[in-house]
Tab-separated table of C-alpha atoms in Angstrom:
chain	number	residue	atom	x	y	z
A	12	GLY	CA	-3.769	1.933	25.242
A	13	ALA	CA	-4.897	-1.341	23.748
A	14	GLY	CA	-7.326	0.254	21.311
A	15	VAL	CA	-8.813	3.565	20.238
A	16	SER	CA	-10.957	4.871	23.038
A	17	GLN	CA	-13.774	7.372	22.581
A	18	SER	CA	-15.886	9.207	25.129
A	19	PRO	CA	-18.656	9.708	25.805
A	20	SER	CA	-20.081	6.634	24.154
A	21	ASN	CA	-23.520	8.238	24.155
A	22	LYS	CA	-24.508	11.888	24.470
A	23	VAL	CA	-27.936	13.480	24.361
A	24	THR	CA	-27.853	17.258	24.228
A	25	GLU	CA	-30.276	20.077	23.698
A	26	LYS	CA	-30.209	22.052	20.494
A	27	GLY	CA	-27.938	25.061	20.845
A	28	LYS	CA	-25.626	23.541	23.438
A	29	ASP	CA	-21.941	22.849	22.843
A	30	VAL	CA	-20.536	19.321	23.008
A	31	GLU	CA	-17.035	17.914	23.240
A	32	LEU	CA	-16.125	14.471	22.006
A	33	ARG	CA	-12.846	12.904	23.024
A	34	CYS	CA	-10.608	10.418	21.269
A	35	ASP	CA	-7.672	8.594	22.818
A	36	PRO	CA	-5.707	6.920	20.002
A	37	ILE	CA	-3.493	3.877	20.273
A	38	SER	CA	-0.247	4.810	21.969
A	39	GLY	CA	2.412	5.825	19.454
A	40	HIS	CA	0.001	6.396	16.578
A	41	THR	CA	0.804	9.694	14.907
A	42	ALA	CA	-2.113	9.844	12.482
A	43	LEU	CA	-5.630	10.467	13.812
A	44	TYR	CA	-8.910	10.821	11.928
A	45	TRP	CA	-12.444	11.917	12.714
A	46	TYR	CA	-15.417	10.692	10.712
A	47	ARG	CA	-19.150	11.196	10.996
A	48	GLN	CA	-21.700	8.529	10.189
A	49	SER	CA	-25.340	9.505	10.012
A	50	LEU	CA	-28.074	6.883	10.340
A	51	GLY	CA	-27.878	4.443	7.445
A	52	GLN	CA	-25.146	6.453	5.725
A	53	GLY	CA	-21.513	5.859	4.902
A	54	LEU	CA	-18.554	7.554	6.530
A	55	GLU	CA	-18.078	11.286	6.105
A	56	PHE	CA	-14.494	12.518	6.555
A	57	LEU	CA	-14.175	15.416	8.975
A	58	ILE	CA	-10.525	16.042	9.806
A	59	TYR	CA	-7.103	14.409	9.872
A	60	PHE	CA	-4.223	15.041	12.246
A	61	GLN	CA	-0.592	14.189	11.737
A	62	GLY	CA	0.933	14.730	15.149
A	63	ASN	CA	-0.627	17.902	16.520
A	64	SER	CA	-1.180	19.571	13.190
A	65	ALA	CA	-4.215	19.181	10.969
A	66	PRO	CA	-3.100	19.206	7.329
A	67	ASP	CA	-6.595	18.336	6.158
A	68	LYS	CA	-9.641	20.035	7.688
A	69	SER	CA	-11.612	19.953	4.488
A	70	GLY	CA	-14.394	17.795	5.850
A	71	LEU	CA	-15.527	19.987	8.732
A	72	PRO	CA	-19.113	20.846	7.721
A	73	SER	CA	-19.267	24.343	9.209
A	74	ASP	CA	-17.421	26.734	11.482
A	75	ARG	CA	-19.391	25.306	14.394
A	76	PHE	CA	-17.088	22.301	14.198
A	77	SER	CA	-13.512	22.402	15.425
A	78	ALA	CA	-10.932	19.896	16.578
A	79	GLU	CA	-7.617	19.939	18.278
A	80	ARG	CA	-4.965	17.469	19.259
A	81	THR	CA	-2.477	17.994	22.025
A	82	GLY	CA	0.756	16.203	22.847
A	83	GLY	CA	0.386	14.143	19.696
A	84	SER	CA	-2.142	12.022	21.510
A	85	VAL	CA	-5.657	12.885	22.683
A	86	SER	CA	-7.962	14.729	20.313
A	87	THR	CA	-11.133	16.660	21.040
A	88	LEU	CA	-13.868	17.375	18.513
A	89	THR	CA	-16.041	20.308	19.550
A	90	ILE	CA	-19.430	21.122	18.103
A	91	GLN	CA	-20.791	24.532	19.052
A	92	ARG	CA	-24.468	25.482	19.049
A	93	THR	CA	-25.529	21.968	18.117
A	94	GLN	CA	-28.281	21.449	15.587
A	95	GLN	CA	-30.508	18.430	15.076
A	96	GLU	CA	-28.690	17.561	11.845
A	97	ASP	CA	-25.533	17.057	13.920
A	98	SER	CA	-27.073	13.883	15.347
A	99	ALA	CA	-24.816	11.061	14.218
A	100	VAL	CA	-22.095	8.677	15.291
A	101	TYR	CA	-18.703	10.326	15.449
A	102	LEU	CA	-15.925	7.835	14.801
A	103	CYS	CA	-12.278	8.312	15.577
A	104	ALA	CA	-9.488	6.264	14.028
A	105	SER	CA	-5.726	6.152	14.329
A	106	ARG	CA	-2.758	4.759	12.410
A	107	MET	CA	0.895	4.272	13.257
A	108	ASP	CA	1.852	6.813	10.609
A	109	ARG	CA	1.032	7.829	7.071
A	110	SER	CA	2.713	4.831	5.418
A	111	SER	CA	0.142	3.425	3.091
A	112	GLY	CA	0.166	-0.106	4.412
A	113	ASN	CA	-0.586	0.751	7.986
A	114	THR	CA	-3.877	-0.486	9.346
A	115	ILE	CA	-6.463	2.002	10.508
A	116	TYR	CA	-7.933	1.230	13.915
A	117	PHE	CA	-11.357	2.566	14.829
A	118	GLY	CA	-12.958	3.392	18.128
A	119	GLU	CA	-16.495	2.333	18.974
A	120	GLY	CA	-17.816	5.810	18.280
A	121	SER	CA	-19.592	8.550	20.169
A	122	TRP	CA	-23.337	8.507	19.533
A	123	LEU	CA	-24.642	12.062	19.571
A	124	THR	CA	-28.341	12.883	19.696
A	125	VAL	CA	-29.459	16.515	19.534
A	126	VAL	CA	-33.002	17.058	20.777
B	20	ALA	CA	-8.736	11.338	-8.977
B	21	GLN	CA	-8.583	8.366	-6.681
B	22	SER	CA	-11.852	6.715	-5.785
B	23	VAL	CA	-13.439	3.515	-4.589
B	24	THR	CA	-16.773	2.100	-5.716
B	25	GLN	CA	-18.759	-0.546	-3.937
B	26	LEU	CA	-21.047	-1.758	-6.640
B	27	ASP	CA	-23.898	-2.977	-4.451
B	28	SER	CA	-25.474	-1.024	-1.620
B	29	HIS	CA	-27.302	-4.126	-0.396
B	30	VAL	CA	-26.629	-7.856	-0.852
B	31	SER	CA	-28.908	-10.570	0.460
B	32	VAL	CA	-27.868	-14.230	0.670
B	33	SER	CA	-29.149	-17.361	2.338
B	34	GLU	CA	-27.217	-18.936	5.163
B	35	GLY	CA	-24.690	-21.435	3.827
B	36	THR	CA	-24.441	-19.852	0.361
B	37	PRO	CA	-21.437	-17.900	-0.962
B	38	VAL	CA	-20.944	-14.207	-0.380
B	39	LEU	CA	-19.540	-11.776	-2.950
B	40	LEU	CA	-19.164	-8.088	-2.127
B	41	ARG	CA	-17.687	-6.060	-4.940
B	42	CYS	CA	-15.194	-3.230	-4.747
B	43	ASN	CA	-13.472	-1.374	-7.586
B	44	TYR	CA	-10.902	1.330	-7.126
B	45	SER	CA	-9.224	4.001	-9.124
B	46	SER	CA	-5.658	4.849	-8.219
B	47	SER	CA	-2.609	6.046	-10.084
B	48	TYR	CA	-0.303	3.588	-8.373
B	49	SER	CA	-0.691	0.350	-6.482
B	50	PRO	CA	-2.677	1.304	-3.423
B	51	SER	CA	-3.204	-0.418	-0.119
B	52	LEU	CA	-6.686	-1.867	0.126
B	53	PHE	CA	-8.722	-2.826	3.160
B	54	TRP	CA	-12.067	-4.343	3.996
B	55	TYR	CA	-13.790	-3.387	7.229
B	56	VAL	CA	-16.957	-4.758	8.800
B	57	GLN	CA	-19.374	-2.802	10.966
B	58	HIS	CA	-21.931	-4.669	13.013
B	59	PRO	CA	-24.997	-2.739	14.207
B	60	ASN	CA	-24.148	-0.066	16.773
B	61	LYS	CA	-20.457	-0.938	16.657
B	62	GLY	CA	-17.261	0.589	15.321
B	63	LEU	CA	-15.404	-0.673	12.266
B	64	GLN	CA	-13.331	-3.828	12.542
B	65	LEU	CA	-10.576	-4.820	10.104
B	66	LEU	CA	-11.383	-7.930	8.081
B	67	LEU	CA	-8.307	-8.027	5.865
B	68	LYS	CA	-5.832	-5.878	3.967
B	69	TYR	CA	-3.716	-5.936	0.833
B	70	THR	CA	-0.357	-4.166	0.825
B	71	SER	CA	1.386	-5.406	-2.353
B	72	ALA	CA	2.342	-8.847	-1.090
B	73	ALA	CA	0.217	-11.886	-2.044
B	74	THR	CA	-2.731	-10.939	-4.232
B	75	LEU	CA	-5.071	-13.364	-2.459
B	76	VAL	CA	-5.559	-12.152	1.072
B	77	LYS	CA	-7.171	-14.173	3.822
B	78	GLY	CA	-8.913	-12.423	6.667
B	79	ILE	CA	-10.881	-13.199	9.766
B	80	ASN	CA	-14.097	-15.212	9.937
B	81	GLY	CA	-13.404	-17.064	6.687
B	82	PHE	CA	-13.391	-14.003	4.441
B	83	GLU	CA	-10.865	-13.493	1.675
B	84	ALA	CA	-10.282	-11.001	-1.106
B	85	GLU	CA	-8.285	-11.041	-4.303
B	86	PHE	CA	-6.443	-8.023	-5.648
B	87	LYS	CA	-6.751	-7.916	-9.437
B	88	LYS	CA	-4.739	-5.065	-10.844
B	89	SER	CA	-5.953	-5.587	-14.414
B	90	GLU	CA	-9.546	-5.225	-13.261
B	91	THR	CA	-8.794	-2.667	-10.516
B	92	SER	CA	-10.889	-4.796	-8.203
B	93	PHE	CA	-10.672	-6.095	-4.656
B	94	HIS	CA	-13.819	-8.152	-4.192
B	95	LEU	CA	-14.603	-9.748	-0.837
B	96	THR	CA	-15.768	-13.365	-0.756
B	97	LYS	CA	-16.756	-16.063	1.679
B	98	PRO	CA	-17.663	-19.629	0.675
B	99	SER	CA	-20.530	-20.037	3.125
B	100	ALA	CA	-22.464	-17.249	4.808
B	101	HIS	CA	-23.323	-17.365	8.482
B	102	MET	CA	-26.075	-15.432	10.216
B	103	SER	CA	-23.425	-13.546	12.200
B	104	ASP	CA	-22.013	-12.127	8.932
B	105	ALA	CA	-24.999	-9.798	8.627
B	106	ALA	CA	-23.409	-6.353	8.849
B	107	GLU	CA	-22.203	-3.470	6.743
B	108	TYR	CA	-18.934	-3.836	4.864
B	109	PHE	CA	-16.659	-1.020	3.759
B	110	CYS	CA	-13.893	-1.133	1.168
B	111	VAL	CA	-11.113	1.382	1.862
B	112	VAL	CA	-8.308	2.555	-0.392
B	113	ILE	CA	-5.154	4.256	0.786
B	114	PRO	CA	-3.452	5.765	-2.238
B	115	TYR	CA	0.279	5.363	-2.643
B	116	GLY	CA	2.005	8.690	-2.251
B	117	GLY	CA	0.388	12.071	-2.155
B	118	SER	CA	-1.887	13.135	0.625
B	119	GLN	CA	-2.798	10.194	2.753
B	120	GLY	CA	-4.759	12.089	5.294
B	121	ASN	CA	-7.979	11.413	3.540
B	122	LEU	CA	-8.546	7.686	3.414
B	123	ILE	CA	-10.930	6.813	0.622
B	124	PHE	CA	-13.991	4.888	1.794
B	125	GLY	CA	-16.581	3.161	-0.312
B	126	LYS	CA	-20.203	3.908	0.539
B	127	GLY	CA	-20.644	0.501	2.116
B	128	THR	CA	-22.534	-2.700	1.301
B	129	LYS	CA	-25.135	-3.966	3.706
B	130	LEU	CA	-25.141	-7.754	3.851
B	131	SER	CA	-28.316	-9.537	4.925
B	132	VAL	CA	-28.267	-13.269	5.647
B	133	LYS	CA	-31.539	-15.180	5.500
B	134	PRO	CA	-32.010	-18.374	7.523
């Protein structure tokens, strides 16, 4: 695709429900990242994929959070039993590969509100 | 350890005056450096990047940044601020070599532009 696409753009869910956030990276990009941005805060790293594997999951805040990537393309971030503190913008980004000079392209984010 | 420091969390300027947003990094080798801008309720957009070519890098919307290895700095400047520049700005370092899954983000600088 032309850019990184994320869905849903907005999600309001009840506390305790599970949510799935989807990221469609730019075609051909092997590296994919998930970040979380809480209101007025900087970016918090969640997880990084190279192809379908996730060499760095160190940022996932708890075992309620998981992510997968299939076919080296689409990625899904799943939050189980959502809590109010999960309310944030979840940003996905992709890069051509791990070469240091490659630009990182961001999606518009999925805005999650847990009520 | 590699790191990036944005020295000011908030900068306020008057329209038509110069903008300076400061970024210092710590990296064992020459990194790639990026500046991103985030307008309210939007994703991150690339302003400019340095990848070991010219040390003075020109970006979009009249912004530029100079890589100074001796000072380990990559400050963002613009000669004359416009109201539409009001946004949050992030400095990003991609270390050379090693694990590049975890891009290193600064905490962001919020730029306010007064009429």
